[in-house]
């Protein structure tokens, strides 16, 4: 975060007060680079696209990685749950298998990270929930298998950032309230 200030008429104003650069705010999800972790490194044989978002805390994040994963993926905002419902209907129409309840099952675990995901005919994905010293990072890695996967992925990549940021910010509020 840039804490330099500039003198302006009437006082001093932080430089980060612009529409392009914003400080990391506790409880708000923001994009980050995908962290290099042992679980993510071996998650998929090939990775076609990735993204990662984080929420910051003034100290150590509350809870454990599984608690965060449950808060993120079980009980999303109502509009996200509705979007998942629409997804389940539409994928059947184009011949993609539905995700179902097993899509966000835990597949690997470390004390500071949990890895969730599933393998389907059109693509495989893994989601990592990593607790760092002052933030929680939610990363997604995807391997596309065929043309349906490429088409599906092209649509999902448009809404994925908004969905993930919303789910992570909501999880931050839920986990903080529970501790």
Coordinates of C-alpha atoms in Angstrom, one line a residue:
X1 CA 0.0 0.0 0.0
X2 CA 1.3 3.4 -0.9
X3 CA 1.1 5.7 2.1
X4 CA 2.8 8.7 0.6
X5 CA 0.8 11.9 0.7
X6 CA 0.6 15.0 -1.4
X7 CA -0.1 18.6 -0.3
X8 CA -3.3 20.0 -1.6
X9 CA -5.4 23.1 -0.8
X10 CA -7.1 22.5 2.4
X11 CA -4.9 19.6 3.8
X12 CA -3.1 16.4 3.0
X13 CA -4.6 13.6 1.0
X14 CA -3.3 10.0 0.6
X15 CA -2.2 9.1 -2.9
X16 CA -4.2 5.9 -2.9
X17 CA -7.4 7.8 -3.1
X18 CA -7.9 7.1 -6.7
X19 CA -10.2 4.8 -8.7
X20 CA -7.2 2.8 -9.9
X21 CA -5.3 2.1 -6.7
X22 CA -7.1 1.1 -3.5
X23 CA -5.6 0.0 -0.2
X24 CA -6.2 -3.6 1.1
X25 CA -9.2 -3.3 3.4
X26 CA -10.0 -5.9 6.0
X27 CA -12.9 -8.1 5.0
X28 CA -12.8 -7.0 1.3
X29 CA -11.6 -9.4 -1.4
X30 CA -9.0 -8.2 -3.8
X31 CA -7.0 -10.0 -6.6
X32 CA -3.5 -11.4 -5.8
X33 CA -1.0 -13.6 -7.6
X34 CA -1.6 -17.4 -7.1
X35 CA 0.6 -18.5 -4.3
X36 CA 3.2 -21.3 -4.8
X37 CA 2.1 -24.1 -2.4
X38 CA 2.8 -27.8 -2.3
X39 CA -0.9 -28.6 -2.7
X40 CA -1.4 -26.3 -5.7
X41 CA 1.8 -27.3 -7.4
X42 CA 0.7 -30.9 -7.8
X43 CA -3.1 -30.3 -8.0
X44 CA -3.4 -30.8 -11.8
X45 CA -1.1 -32.2 -14.5
X46 CA -1.6 -29.1 -16.6
X47 CA -3.1 -25.7 -15.8
X48 CA -5.0 -23.7 -18.4
X49 CA -6.0 -20.8 -16.3
X50 CA -5.8 -19.5 -12.7
X51 CA -6.9 -16.7 -10.5
X52 CA -6.6 -15.8 -6.8
X53 CA -8.3 -13.4 -4.4
X54 CA -7.5 -12.6 -0.8
X55 CA -9.0 -10.9 2.3
X56 CA -6.7 -9.2 4.8
X57 CA -6.8 -9.0 8.5
X58 CA -4.9 -6.8 11.0
X59 CA -3.5 -10.0 12.7
X60 CA -3.7 -13.8 12.1
X61 CA -7.0 -14.7 10.3
X62 CA -9.5 -16.5 12.5
X63 CA -10.4 -20.1 12.1
X64 CA -8.7 -22.9 10.1
X65 CA -8.6 -23.6 6.4
X66 CA -11.5 -26.1 6.4
X67 CA -13.7 -23.7 8.3
X68 CA -12.9 -21.1 5.7
X69 CA -13.6 -23.6 2.8
X70 CA -17.0 -24.5 4.4
X71 CA -17.8 -20.8 4.8
X72 CA -16.9 -20.0 1.2
X73 CA -18.5 -22.9 -0.6
X74 CA -21.4 -24.0 1.7
X75 CA -23.9 -21.1 2.0
X76 CA -22.9 -18.6 -0.8
X77 CA -24.8 -15.3 -1.2
X78 CA -28.4 -15.9 -2.6
X79 CA -27.6 -14.5 -6.0
X80 CA -24.6 -16.9 -6.3
X81 CA -26.7 -19.8 -5.2
X82 CA -29.3 -18.8 -7.9
X83 CA -26.5 -18.6 -10.5
X84 CA -25.3 -22.1 -9.5
X85 CA -28.9 -23.3 -10.0
X86 CA -29.1 -21.8 -13.5
X87 CA -25.7 -23.4 -14.2
X88 CA -26.9 -26.8 -13.3
X89 CA -29.9 -26.5 -15.7
X90 CA -27.9 -25.1 -18.6
X91 CA -25.0 -27.5 -18.5
X92 CA -27.4 -30.4 -18.9
X93 CA -28.7 -28.8 -22.1
X94 CA -25.3 -28.7 -23.7
X95 CA -24.2 -32.1 -22.6
X96 CA -21.9 -31.2 -19.6
X97 CA -22.3 -33.2 -16.5
X98 CA -23.8 -31.2 -13.5
X99 CA -21.5 -30.4 -10.6
X100 CA -23.7 -31.7 -7.9
X101 CA -22.9 -31.7 -4.2
X102 CA -19.4 -33.3 -4.6
X103 CA -18.0 -30.4 -6.7
X104 CA -16.5 -28.7 -3.7
X105 CA -15.3 -31.8 -1.7
X106 CA -12.0 -31.6 0.1
X107 CA -9.3 -33.6 -1.9
X108 CA -6.2 -32.7 0.1
X109 CA -5.3 -31.0 3.4
X110 CA -2.3 -29.3 5.1
X111 CA -2.5 -27.4 8.4
X112 CA -2.5 -24.0 6.7
X113 CA -4.3 -25.0 3.4
X114 CA -7.2 -27.1 2.1
X115 CA -7.6 -28.2 -1.5
X116 CA -11.1 -28.8 -3.0
X117 CA -12.3 -29.7 -6.5
X118 CA -13.4 -32.3 -8.9
X119 CA -12.6 -33.9 -12.2
X120 CA -15.3 -33.9 -14.9
X121 CA -15.3 -34.8 -18.6
X122 CA -15.1 -31.1 -19.8
X123 CA -12.6 -29.8 -17.2
X124 CA -11.0 -30.4 -13.8
X125 CA -10.6 -27.7 -11.2
X126 CA -9.0 -27.2 -7.8
X127 CA -9.7 -24.4 -5.3
X128 CA -7.2 -23.8 -2.6
X129 CA -8.0 -22.0 0.7
X130 CA -4.7 -20.9 2.2
X131 CA -4.3 -19.1 5.6
X132 CA -1.2 -16.9 5.6
X133 CA 0.0 -14.7 8.5
X134 CA -2.3 -11.8 7.7
X135 CA -4.7 -12.9 5.0
X136 CA -6.7 -15.8 3.5
X137 CA -6.1 -16.6 -0.2
X138 CA -8.6 -18.4 -2.3
X139 CA -7.0 -19.7 -5.5
X140 CA -8.5 -21.5 -8.5
X141 CA -6.6 -23.6 -11.0
X142 CA -8.4 -25.1 -14.0
X143 CA -7.5 -27.8 -16.6
X144 CA -9.7 -27.8 -19.7
X145 CA -10.2 -31.2 -21.4
X146 CA -12.1 -30.6 -24.6
X147 CA -14.1 -28.1 -26.7
X148 CA -17.1 -28.1 -24.3
X149 CA -14.7 -27.3 -21.5
X150 CA -13.2 -24.5 -23.5
X151 CA -16.6 -23.0 -24.3
X152 CA -17.8 -23.5 -20.6
X153 CA -14.5 -21.9 -19.4
X154 CA -14.9 -18.9 -21.7
X155 CA -18.3 -18.1 -20.1
X156 CA -17.2 -18.9 -16.5
X157 CA -14.1 -16.7 -16.6
X158 CA -16.3 -13.7 -17.2
X159 CA -18.3 -14.1 -14.0
X160 CA -15.8 -16.0 -11.9
X161 CA -14.0 -12.9 -10.4
X162 CA -17.2 -11.4 -9.2
X163 CA -18.6 -14.7 -7.8
X164 CA -15.3 -15.6 -6.0
X165 CA -14.8 -12.1 -4.5
X166 CA -18.4 -12.0 -3.2
X167 CA -18.2 -15.5 -1.7
X168 CA -14.8 -14.8 -0.1
X169 CA -16.0 -11.5 1.4
X170 CA -19.1 -13.2 2.8
X171 CA -17.0 -16.0 4.2
X172 CA -14.8 -13.4 6.0
X173 CA -17.9 -12.0 7.7
X174 CA -19.2 -15.4 8.6
X175 CA -15.9 -16.7 10.1
X176 CA -15.3 -13.5 12.0
X177 CA -18.8 -13.6 13.5
X178 CA -18.3 -17.3 14.5
X179 CA -15.1 -16.7 16.4

